[in-house]
């Protein structure tokens, strides 16, 4: 190891290294807090001035990060949220946690990563470690980020260091947090890997080095493709079971008693969030560049993407049985976040279901204890109370997200018709409940 690397390693081990994180979202903020908890001075950079102002006043917008903890770290000077990119010059390590969405064409959109890299380039100096955490296709770190960083003449592995380490945040998961979820690290050179591992080892319980940035990038995509394909499979089994008159939920619960060789996945109204609906397409896009067709990924995307329509068809059939139609009916959507007990509505299937129902003339309102305001049909709406009057006033109550704290007893007692897309009403046998 050269002197520059040794000095950085020493700073990391002594926790005197200045840690910078770009992107204070679902991934960046919990990571910043973990490094600060470990004793580092952490700077969190974001382009969203409102988000930074709110963090500076001690308010956390991420439910997994308590505001009280943010306040303590601010007071101790261990967390410094800022919009000023000039701070990057003084950082010893810089971790990029910015969004990686898809374009309308389902092609990867690396613009957030590349604009972060551009800002880093402005002040890149010897002795800095750059780590990309944003989910992306294999080859991004090596083929896109590295050439930009080396443009000014500094050499990777000698002057500065570069690694990829995928984030595995599972928002709302109380058991596995940033701290105790094992972290994969792959560097461009062995020193890059060693330095990035050393950094994460200060704050995260288990760090696993892999042989390259490409392997580290693909690990994340395999994990999320695995979920997408298995959810697609179980959604297809659900549609099939319905036609065959079989209760798919009972089948899954019974199959899950097998202690080996089976992992339960559950059907639902579709997939949401910033990972599962998006990441597999980063992999299939990359595969297409070399003429390889990733058939499982595309098929799972199609099956999962059709679930909101299927939900609407089932509601329509159930209303029809009552001599009603969709047009002019009133519906309350219960739960609009993409999964239970969180406030994130990105790519939520609830949004698709709502727009399909509105297009068919349904009057929509919603209830979600985690989402106080939502744009419904182009108009901002507030979350309704889940009281007896509201429930009994609906032609159908549609449970899209099974938040733990909802009063399901009241929903069952007070609603005329319920579409339960999550088996949230397991154990209730009433005739006015329809399931997937
Ligand atoms: N949310 C998750 O559960 C999750 C889990 C694992 C991995 N990831 C991946 O992590 C990455 C980040 O996701 P997220 O959910 O934290 O996103 P997010 O939208 O919650 O946060 C990203 C933040 O980056 C900021 N930002 C954008 N461009 C910037 C720039 N040029 N400079 C500074 N700040 C900038 C945004 O203002 C925002 O605050 C994505 O690649 C995502 O796929 C997300």
Short mmCIF file of C-alpha atoms and ligand atoms in Angstrom, two decimals:
data_model
loop_
_atom_site.label_atom_id
_atom_site.label_comp_id
_atom_site.label_asym_id
_atom_site.label_seq_id
_atom_site.Cartn_x
_atom_site.Cartn_y
_atom_site.Cartn_z
CA UNK A 1 0.00 0.00 0.00
CA UNK A 2 1.37 3.46 -0.97
CA UNK A 3 1.75 6.30 1.50
CA UNK A 4 -1.40 8.14 0.35
CA UNK A 5 -3.52 5.02 0.93
CA UNK A 6 -1.83 4.31 4.26
CA UNK A 7 -2.54 7.82 5.50
CA UNK A 8 -6.19 7.55 4.55
CA UNK A 9 -6.46 4.13 6.19
CA UNK A 10 -4.99 5.58 9.35
CA UNK A 11 -7.49 8.47 9.36
CA UNK A 12 -10.37 6.02 8.82
CA UNK A 13 -9.25 3.76 11.66
CA UNK A 14 -8.78 6.73 14.00
CA UNK A 15 -12.14 8.10 12.83
CA UNK A 16 -10.56 11.44 12.01
CA UNK A 17 -11.47 11.00 8.33
CA UNK A 18 -14.08 13.57 7.23
CA UNK A 19 -17.01 11.62 5.81
CA UNK A 20 -19.17 13.17 3.10
CA UNK A 21 -22.44 11.73 1.81
CA UNK A 22 -24.14 13.05 -1.33
CA UNK A 23 -27.93 12.60 -1.24
CA UNK A 24 -29.83 12.81 2.06
CA UNK A 25 -32.68 10.44 1.13
CA UNK A 26 -33.84 7.02 2.30
CA UNK A 27 -30.32 5.64 1.83
CA UNK A 28 -28.01 8.60 2.47
CA UNK A 29 -29.48 9.92 5.72
CA UNK A 30 -29.48 6.60 7.64
CA UNK A 31 -25.91 6.00 6.43
CA UNK A 32 -24.81 9.47 7.52
CA UNK A 33 -26.34 8.88 10.95
CA UNK A 34 -24.59 5.49 11.27
CA UNK A 35 -21.17 7.03 10.50
CA UNK A 36 -21.89 9.87 12.92
CA UNK A 37 -22.97 7.33 15.58
CA UNK A 38 -19.64 5.57 15.02
CA UNK A 39 -17.81 8.80 15.89
CA UNK A 40 -17.07 10.39 12.50
CA UNK A 41 -17.79 13.99 11.57
CA UNK A 42 -20.23 13.63 8.72
CA UNK A 43 -21.32 16.14 6.11
CA UNK A 44 -24.55 15.46 4.22
CA UNK A 45 -24.83 17.26 0.89
CA UNK A 46 -28.11 17.59 -1.00
CA UNK A 47 -29.43 19.80 -3.80
CA UNK A 48 -32.85 19.95 -2.14
CA UNK A 49 -32.59 23.16 -0.09
CA UNK A 50 -35.88 22.53 1.73
CA UNK A 51 -34.74 19.04 2.80
CA UNK A 52 -31.45 20.45 4.10
CA UNK A 53 -33.17 23.32 5.93
CA UNK A 54 -35.46 20.83 7.61
CA UNK A 55 -32.53 18.57 8.62
CA UNK A 56 -30.61 21.59 9.93
CA UNK A 57 -33.56 22.34 12.18
CA UNK A 58 -33.42 18.77 13.51
CA UNK A 59 -36.32 17.29 11.58
CA UNK A 60 -35.84 13.87 9.98
CA UNK A 61 -37.99 13.12 6.92
CA UNK A 62 -37.08 9.42 7.07
CA UNK A 63 -39.23 7.44 9.56
CA UNK A 64 -36.35 5.03 10.33
CA UNK A 65 -34.22 7.96 11.55
CA UNK A 66 -35.65 9.60 14.70
CA UNK A 67 -35.58 13.42 14.70
CA UNK A 68 -34.24 13.30 18.27
CA UNK A 69 -31.13 11.48 17.06
CA UNK A 70 -30.62 14.05 14.29
CA UNK A 71 -30.91 16.85 16.88
CA UNK A 72 -28.29 15.20 19.14
CA UNK A 73 -25.85 14.70 16.27
CA UNK A 74 -26.31 18.28 15.10
CA UNK A 75 -25.67 19.54 18.63
CA UNK A 76 -22.49 17.44 18.94
CA UNK A 77 -21.30 18.77 15.57
CA UNK A 78 -21.16 15.25 14.16
CA UNK A 79 -23.74 15.85 11.43
CA UNK A 80 -23.59 18.80 9.10
CA UNK A 81 -26.32 18.97 6.44
CA UNK A 82 -25.52 21.40 3.64
CA UNK A 83 -26.27 22.41 0.06
CA UNK A 84 -22.78 23.80 -0.49
CA UNK A 85 -20.76 21.50 -2.79
CA UNK A 86 -17.55 23.34 -1.89
CA UNK A 87 -17.44 21.21 1.30
CA UNK A 88 -16.47 18.17 -0.78
CA UNK A 89 -12.92 19.45 -1.09
CA UNK A 90 -12.35 18.92 2.62
CA UNK A 91 -13.86 15.42 2.71
CA UNK A 92 -11.64 12.33 2.91
CA UNK A 93 -14.41 9.97 1.82
CA UNK A 94 -17.41 10.77 -0.37
CA UNK A 95 -20.31 8.34 -0.75
CA UNK A 96 -22.86 8.91 -3.52
CA UNK A 97 -26.48 8.00 -2.60
CA UNK A 98 -28.52 9.75 -5.30
CA UNK A 99 -31.54 8.42 -7.24
CA UNK A 100 -31.17 6.10 -10.23
CA UNK A 101 -34.60 6.12 -11.91
CA UNK A 102 -35.60 4.81 -15.33
CA UNK A 103 -36.35 7.04 -18.27
CA UNK A 104 -39.79 6.74 -19.91
CA UNK A 105 -38.18 4.32 -22.37
CA UNK A 106 -37.15 2.11 -19.39
CA UNK A 107 -33.49 2.97 -20.03
CA UNK A 108 -31.27 3.77 -17.01
CA UNK A 109 -31.08 7.42 -16.02
CA UNK A 110 -27.59 8.03 -14.63
CA UNK A 111 -27.93 11.82 -14.71
CA UNK A 112 -28.01 12.16 -10.88
CA UNK A 113 -24.90 10.03 -10.50
CA UNK A 114 -23.05 11.88 -13.25
CA UNK A 115 -23.92 15.31 -11.89
CA UNK A 116 -22.65 14.21 -8.46
CA UNK A 117 -19.45 12.96 -10.09
CA UNK A 118 -19.07 16.26 -11.91
CA UNK A 119 -19.27 18.13 -8.60
CA UNK A 120 -16.71 15.77 -7.03
CA UNK A 121 -14.36 16.29 -10.01
CA UNK A 122 -14.28 20.04 -9.37
CA UNK A 123 -12.30 19.50 -6.18
CA UNK A 124 -10.97 15.91 -6.38
CA UNK A 125 -7.60 15.74 -4.64
CA UNK A 126 -5.10 13.02 -3.71
CA UNK A 127 -6.15 10.94 -0.71
CA UNK A 128 -9.91 10.92 -1.35
CA UNK A 129 -12.03 7.77 -1.38
CA UNK A 130 -15.15 7.88 -3.57
CA UNK A 131 -17.85 5.24 -3.12
CA UNK A 132 -20.93 4.82 -5.28
CA UNK A 133 -23.94 3.31 -3.48
CA UNK A 134 -26.75 4.13 -5.90
CA UNK A 135 -28.11 1.00 -7.57
CA UNK A 136 -26.94 0.79 -11.15
CA UNK A 137 -26.00 -1.57 -13.99
CA UNK A 138 -22.76 -3.58 -13.98
CA UNK A 139 -19.92 -1.50 -15.35
CA UNK A 140 -21.14 1.95 -14.24
CA UNK A 141 -18.34 2.58 -11.73
CA UNK A 142 -15.63 1.38 -14.07
CA UNK A 143 -16.91 2.66 -17.40
CA UNK A 144 -18.78 5.86 -16.48
CA UNK A 145 -17.56 7.18 -13.13
CA UNK A 146 -13.84 6.30 -13.30
CA UNK A 147 -13.02 8.02 -16.65
CA UNK A 148 -14.63 11.26 -15.39
CA UNK A 149 -12.68 11.19 -12.13
CA UNK A 150 -9.39 10.50 -13.92
CA UNK A 151 -9.90 13.29 -16.47
CA UNK A 152 -7.93 15.84 -14.43
CA UNK A 153 -4.87 13.57 -14.31
CA UNK A 154 -5.20 11.85 -10.92
CA UNK A 155 -4.84 8.04 -11.00
CA UNK A 156 -7.18 5.60 -9.30
CA UNK A 157 -5.60 3.25 -6.75
CA UNK A 158 -2.64 5.60 -6.42
CA UNK A 159 -3.92 9.16 -5.94
CA UNK A 160 -7.57 8.58 -5.20
CA UNK A 161 -9.68 5.48 -4.54
CA UNK A 162 -12.97 4.30 -6.00
CA UNK A 163 -15.39 1.54 -4.97
CA UNK A 164 -18.99 0.43 -5.36
CA UNK A 165 -21.03 -0.71 -2.36
CA UNK A 166 -24.72 -1.38 -2.88
CA UNK A 167 -27.19 -0.08 -0.32
CA UNK A 168 -29.54 -2.70 1.08
CA UNK A 169 -31.87 -0.44 3.06
CA UNK A 170 -35.27 -1.97 3.76
CA UNK A 171 -37.39 0.98 4.93
CA UNK A 172 -39.57 0.15 7.91
CA UNK A 173 -37.62 -3.01 8.79
CA UNK A 174 -37.11 -2.91 12.56
CA UNK A 175 -34.86 -6.00 12.66
CA UNK A 176 -32.41 -5.23 9.85
CA UNK A 177 -31.12 -1.67 9.74
CA UNK A 178 -28.18 -0.02 8.00
CA UNK A 179 -25.96 -1.06 10.92
CA UNK A 180 -26.68 -4.80 11.02
CA UNK A 181 -27.28 -5.52 7.33
CA UNK A 182 -24.08 -6.99 5.84
CA UNK A 183 -22.41 -4.66 3.33
CA UNK A 184 -20.88 -5.74 0.01
CA UNK A 185 -17.83 -3.79 -1.20
CA UNK A 186 -15.96 -4.02 -4.49
CA UNK A 187 -13.14 -1.62 -5.40
CA UNK A 188 -11.42 -0.79 -8.67
CA UNK A 189 -8.06 -1.90 -7.18
CA UNK A 190 -7.28 -4.00 -4.08
CA UNK A 191 -6.37 -0.83 -2.14
CA UNK A 192 -9.70 0.73 -3.12
CA UNK A 193 -11.50 -2.34 -1.75
CA UNK A 194 -9.45 -2.36 1.43
CA UNK A 195 -10.04 1.33 2.16
CA UNK A 196 -13.78 1.16 1.47
CA UNK A 197 -14.08 -1.98 3.64
CA UNK A 198 -12.15 -0.25 6.41
CA UNK A 199 -14.52 2.71 6.29
CA UNK A 200 -17.72 0.63 6.47
CA UNK A 201 -16.25 -1.65 9.17
CA UNK A 202 -16.22 1.35 11.53
CA UNK A 203 -20.01 1.69 11.31
CA UNK A 204 -21.47 -1.56 9.97
CA UNK A 205 -21.34 -4.94 11.69
CA UNK A 206 -20.33 -7.11 8.73
CA UNK A 207 -18.53 -6.09 5.56
CA UNK A 208 -17.97 -8.51 2.68
CA UNK A 209 -15.36 -7.68 0.03
CA UNK A 210 -15.89 -8.93 -3.52
CA UNK A 211 -13.42 -9.03 -6.40
CA UNK A 212 -14.61 -6.03 -8.46
CA UNK A 213 -17.02 -3.12 -8.73
CA UNK A 214 -18.92 -5.06 -11.42
CA UNK A 215 -19.56 -7.97 -9.06
CA UNK A 216 -20.73 -5.58 -6.32
CA UNK A 217 -23.07 -3.83 -8.79
CA UNK A 218 -24.51 -7.15 -9.97
CA UNK A 219 -25.07 -8.46 -6.41
CA UNK A 220 -27.65 -5.73 -5.80
CA UNK A 221 -29.37 -6.37 -9.13
CA UNK A 222 -29.51 -10.12 -8.49
CA UNK A 223 -31.11 -9.51 -5.08
CA UNK A 224 -33.82 -7.26 -6.49
CA UNK A 225 -34.38 -9.35 -9.61
CA UNK A 226 -34.82 -12.38 -7.34
CA UNK A 227 -37.60 -10.53 -5.52
CA UNK A 228 -39.25 -9.22 -8.66
CA UNK A 229 -39.27 -12.64 -10.38
CA UNK A 230 -40.58 -14.46 -7.30
CA UNK A 231 -43.29 -11.86 -6.73
CA UNK A 232 -44.20 -12.21 -10.43
CA UNK A 233 -44.37 -15.99 -10.04
CA UNK A 234 -46.61 -15.84 -6.99
CA UNK A 235 -48.83 -13.21 -8.62
CA UNK A 236 -49.30 -15.57 -11.56
CA UNK A 237 -50.05 -18.46 -9.19
CA UNK A 238 -52.62 -16.19 -7.47
CA UNK A 239 -54.41 -15.43 -10.76
CA UNK A 240 -54.33 -19.12 -11.66
CA UNK A 241 -55.56 -20.22 -8.21
CA UNK A 242 -58.49 -17.82 -8.39
CA UNK A 243 -59.62 -19.39 -11.69
CA UNK A 244 -59.19 -22.85 -10.14
CA UNK A 245 -61.14 -21.89 -7.02
CA UNK A 246 -58.13 -22.36 -4.70
CA UNK A 247 -57.18 -20.03 -1.82
CA UNK A 248 -53.62 -19.00 -2.76
CA UNK A 249 -52.91 -17.55 0.69
CA UNK A 250 -53.64 -20.88 2.35
CA UNK A 251 -51.42 -22.61 -0.22
CA UNK A 252 -48.49 -20.27 0.50
CA UNK A 253 -48.83 -20.56 4.28
CA UNK A 254 -48.87 -24.35 4.03
CA UNK A 255 -45.92 -24.43 1.59
CA UNK A 256 -43.95 -22.15 3.93
CA UNK A 257 -43.96 -24.91 6.57
CA UNK A 258 -41.33 -26.71 4.45
CA UNK A 259 -38.10 -26.04 6.33
CA UNK A 260 -35.87 -26.10 3.25
CA UNK A 261 -36.02 -25.24 -0.45
CA UNK A 262 -38.97 -22.83 -0.26
CA UNK A 263 -39.18 -19.12 0.48
CA UNK A 264 -42.62 -17.55 0.83
CA UNK A 265 -43.48 -14.58 -1.42
CA UNK A 266 -46.94 -13.07 -1.40
CA UNK A 267 -49.20 -11.81 -4.18
CA UNK A 268 -50.29 -8.20 -4.11
CA UNK A 269 -51.63 -5.23 -6.05
CA UNK A 270 -48.29 -4.71 -7.84
CA UNK A 271 -44.79 -3.67 -6.89
CA UNK A 272 -43.57 -0.26 -5.81
CA UNK A 273 -40.72 1.74 -4.33
CA UNK A 274 -37.45 2.89 -5.78
CA UNK A 275 -35.97 -0.62 -6.13
CA UNK A 276 -37.96 -3.67 -7.21
CA UNK A 277 -39.92 -2.09 -10.11
CA UNK A 278 -36.78 -0.37 -11.44
CA UNK A 279 -33.52 -2.16 -10.69
CA UNK A 280 -34.12 -5.37 -12.71
CA UNK A 281 -34.48 -3.18 -15.82
CA UNK A 282 -30.97 -1.81 -15.21
CA UNK A 283 -29.75 -5.39 -15.57
CA UNK A 284 -31.87 -6.28 -18.60
CA UNK A 285 -30.82 -3.00 -20.28
CA UNK A 286 -27.15 -3.88 -19.80
CA UNK A 287 -27.76 -7.42 -21.06
CA UNK A 288 -29.45 -6.03 -24.19
CA UNK A 289 -26.29 -4.05 -25.00
CA UNK A 290 -24.56 -7.38 -25.67
CA UNK A 291 -27.58 -8.92 -27.43
CA UNK A 292 -28.76 -10.96 -24.44
CA UNK A 293 -32.48 -11.04 -23.72
CA UNK A 294 -33.26 -11.26 -19.98
CA UNK A 295 -36.60 -13.06 -20.36
CA UNK A 296 -37.39 -13.70 -16.69
CA UNK A 297 -36.94 -10.02 -15.87
CA UNK A 298 -39.22 -8.84 -18.65
CA UNK A 299 -41.89 -11.45 -17.91
CA UNK A 300 -41.92 -10.65 -14.18
CA UNK A 301 -42.20 -6.94 -15.08
CA UNK A 302 -45.23 -7.68 -17.27
CA UNK A 303 -47.02 -9.89 -14.72
CA UNK A 304 -46.39 -7.50 -11.82
CA UNK A 305 -47.27 -4.46 -13.94
CA UNK A 306 -50.68 -5.93 -14.78
CA UNK A 307 -51.73 -6.46 -11.14
CA UNK A 308 -53.37 -3.01 -10.67
CA UNK A 309 -55.62 -3.72 -13.70
CA UNK A 310 -56.47 -7.10 -12.26
CA UNK A 311 -57.45 -5.50 -8.94
CA UNK A 312 -59.75 -3.08 -10.76
CA UNK A 313 -61.33 -5.93 -12.77
CA UNK A 314 -62.08 -7.83 -9.56
CA UNK A 315 -63.67 -4.76 -7.97
CA UNK A 316 -65.74 -4.23 -11.10
CA UNK A 317 -66.96 -7.86 -11.03
CA UNK A 318 -67.88 -7.62 -7.33
CA UNK A 319 -69.81 -4.38 -7.87
CA UNK A 320 -71.54 -5.96 -10.84
CA UNK A 321 -72.71 -8.81 -8.59
CA UNK A 322 -74.38 -6.15 -6.43
CA UNK A 323 -76.04 -4.58 -9.49
CA UNK A 324 -73.66 -1.61 -9.47
CA UNK A 325 -70.99 -0.35 -11.83
CA UNK A 326 -67.67 1.46 -11.41
CA UNK A 327 -68.85 4.73 -12.91
CA UNK A 328 -70.27 7.00 -10.24
CA UNK A 329 -69.32 4.71 -7.35
CA UNK A 330 -67.38 5.94 -4.28
CA UNK A 331 -64.24 4.21 -3.09
CA UNK A 332 -61.82 4.66 -0.23
CA UNK A 333 -58.27 3.47 -0.87
CA UNK A 334 -56.78 2.25 2.40
CA UNK A 335 -52.98 2.53 2.34
CA UNK A 336 -51.23 4.33 -0.51
CA UNK A 337 -47.56 3.81 0.49
CA UNK A 338 -45.88 1.12 -1.61
CA UNK A 339 -45.52 -1.17 1.41
CA UNK A 340 -46.66 -1.41 4.99
CA UNK A 341 -45.59 0.94 7.78
CA UNK A 342 -43.67 3.42 5.62
CA UNK A 343 -44.51 6.78 4.03
CA UNK A 344 -42.96 6.26 0.58
CA UNK A 345 -45.42 6.42 -2.36
CA UNK A 346 -42.83 6.22 -5.17
CA UNK A 347 -44.04 3.80 -7.85
CA UNK A 348 -46.76 2.66 -5.43
CA UNK A 349 -49.35 0.38 -7.07
CA UNK A 350 -51.97 2.44 -5.21
CA UNK A 351 -51.26 5.30 -7.62
CA UNK A 352 -51.92 3.05 -10.63
CA UNK A 353 -55.10 1.64 -9.08
CA UNK A 354 -56.33 5.15 -8.26
CA UNK A 355 -55.76 6.44 -11.78
CA UNK A 356 -57.40 3.36 -13.35
CA UNK A 357 -60.45 3.83 -11.11
CA UNK A 358 -60.64 7.57 -11.76
CA UNK A 359 -60.48 6.90 -15.50
CA UNK A 360 -63.54 4.65 -15.06
CA UNK A 361 -65.48 7.38 -13.29
CA UNK A 362 -64.98 6.35 -9.66
CA UNK A 363 -64.96 9.01 -6.96
CA UNK A 364 -61.79 8.37 -4.95
CA UNK A 365 -60.70 9.29 -1.44
CA UNK A 366 -57.97 7.66 0.63
CA UNK A 367 -56.73 6.90 4.10
CA UNK A 368 -53.06 6.43 5.01
CA UNK A 369 -51.71 7.28 8.48
CA UNK A 370 -48.21 7.69 6.97
CA UNK A 371 -49.18 9.86 3.98
CA UNK A 372 -51.10 12.97 5.11
CA UNK A 373 -51.41 14.50 1.62
CA UNK A 374 -51.53 12.88 -1.83
CA UNK A 375 -52.19 14.07 -5.35
CA UNK A 376 -55.30 12.23 -6.51
CA UNK A 377 -56.41 12.81 -10.10
CA UNK A 378 -54.25 15.95 -10.29
CA UNK A 379 -55.69 17.45 -7.11
CA UNK A 380 -54.11 17.44 -3.65
CA UNK A 381 -56.22 15.46 -1.13
CA UNK A 382 -55.82 14.97 2.58
CA UNK A 383 -55.96 11.52 4.16
CA UNK A 384 -59.52 10.85 5.40
CA UNK A 385 -60.34 9.58 8.85
CA UNK A 386 -61.08 5.88 8.98
CA UNK A 387 -64.30 6.38 10.87
CA UNK A 388 -67.56 4.43 10.65
CA UNK A 389 -69.28 7.18 8.68
CA UNK A 390 -66.57 7.37 6.01
CA UNK A 391 -66.38 3.59 5.66
CA UNK A 392 -70.11 3.02 5.43
CA UNK A 393 -70.40 5.78 2.83
CA UNK A 394 -68.28 3.83 0.28
CA UNK A 395 -69.39 1.41 -2.40
CA UNK A 396 -66.07 -0.34 -1.92
CA UNK A 397 -63.08 -0.02 0.43
CA UNK A 398 -59.87 -1.10 -1.27
CA UNK A 399 -57.02 -2.22 1.01
CA UNK A 400 -53.88 -1.62 -1.02
CA UNK A 401 -51.35 -1.38 1.82
CA UNK A 402 -51.65 -3.43 5.01
CA UNK A 403 -50.25 -0.98 7.57
CA UNK A 404 -50.00 -2.63 11.00
CA UNK A 405 -51.86 0.02 12.98
CA UNK A 406 -55.09 0.08 10.94
CA UNK A 407 -58.32 -0.89 12.66
CA UNK A 408 -59.25 -3.86 10.45
CA UNK A 409 -62.10 -4.88 12.74
CA UNK A 410 -63.75 -1.51 12.09
CA UNK A 411 -63.12 -1.76 8.34
CA UNK A 412 -64.81 -5.17 8.20
CA UNK A 413 -67.74 -4.09 10.40
CA UNK A 414 -68.50 -0.78 8.68
CA UNK A 415 -67.84 -1.37 4.96
CA UNK A 416 -70.35 -2.62 2.39
CA UNK A 417 -67.71 -4.24 0.17
CA UNK A 418 -63.96 -4.69 0.68
CA UNK A 419 -61.27 -5.53 -1.84
CA UNK A 420 -58.35 -6.88 0.19
CA UNK A 421 -55.25 -7.03 -2.02
CA UNK A 422 -52.86 -8.03 0.82
CA UNK A 423 -54.70 -10.63 2.85
CA UNK A 424 -54.79 -8.04 5.62
CA UNK A 425 -58.18 -9.48 6.68
CA UNK A 426 -56.89 -13.02 7.17
CA UNK A 427 -59.21 -14.75 9.62
CA UNK A 428 -62.25 -12.62 8.75
CA UNK A 429 -64.61 -14.80 6.76
CA UNK A 430 -67.28 -12.28 5.80
CA UNK A 431 -68.95 -12.55 2.41
CA UNK A 432 -68.38 -8.89 1.58
CA UNK A 433 -64.59 -9.34 1.46
CA UNK A 434 -63.00 -10.10 -1.91
CA UNK A 435 -59.41 -11.23 -2.08
CA UNK A 436 -56.85 -11.49 -4.85
N1 LIG B 1 -35.07 3.60 -0.90
C1 LIG B 1 -34.64 2.37 -0.77
O1 LIG B 1 -35.27 1.55 -0.10
C2 LIG B 1 -33.35 1.91 -1.42
C3 LIG B 1 -32.81 0.71 -1.01
C4 LIG B 1 -31.63 0.26 -1.58
C5 LIG B 1 -31.03 1.03 -2.56
N2 LIG B 1 -31.56 2.20 -2.98
C6 LIG B 1 -30.85 2.95 -4.00
O2 LIG B 1 -30.18 4.05 -3.40
C7 LIG B 1 -30.19 5.18 -4.27
C8 LIG B 1 -30.82 6.37 -3.56
O3 LIG B 1 -32.17 6.06 -3.27
P1 LIG B 1 -33.01 6.85 -2.17
O4 LIG B 1 -34.23 6.02 -1.94
O5 LIG B 1 -32.15 7.21 -1.01
O6 LIG B 1 -33.39 8.17 -2.98
P2 LIG B 1 -34.07 9.50 -2.37
O7 LIG B 1 -34.82 10.13 -3.49
O8 LIG B 1 -34.77 9.19 -1.09
O9 LIG B 1 -32.82 10.41 -2.00
C9 LIG B 1 -31.92 10.88 -2.93
C10 LIG B 1 -31.49 12.27 -2.51
O10 LIG B 1 -30.46 12.70 -3.42
C11 LIG B 1 -30.62 14.08 -3.66
N3 LIG B 1 -29.91 14.42 -4.87
C12 LIG B 1 -30.24 14.17 -6.17
N4 LIG B 1 -29.27 14.63 -6.99
C13 LIG B 1 -28.31 15.16 -6.21
C14 LIG B 1 -27.06 15.77 -6.49
N5 LIG B 1 -26.61 15.91 -7.72
N6 LIG B 1 -26.35 16.22 -5.44
C15 LIG B 1 -26.78 16.10 -4.18
N7 LIG B 1 -27.95 15.50 -3.85
C16 LIG B 1 -28.70 15.04 -4.87
C17 LIG B 1 -32.12 14.27 -3.72
O11 LIG B 1 -32.47 15.62 -3.51
C18 LIG B 1 -32.58 13.33 -2.59
O12 LIG B 1 -32.66 14.00 -1.35
C19 LIG B 1 -30.93 4.75 -5.53
O13 LIG B 1 -30.01 4.30 -6.48
C20 LIG B 1 -31.76 3.57 -5.04
O14 LIG B 1 -32.04 2.65 -6.08
C21 LIG B 1 -32.73 2.68 -2.41
#
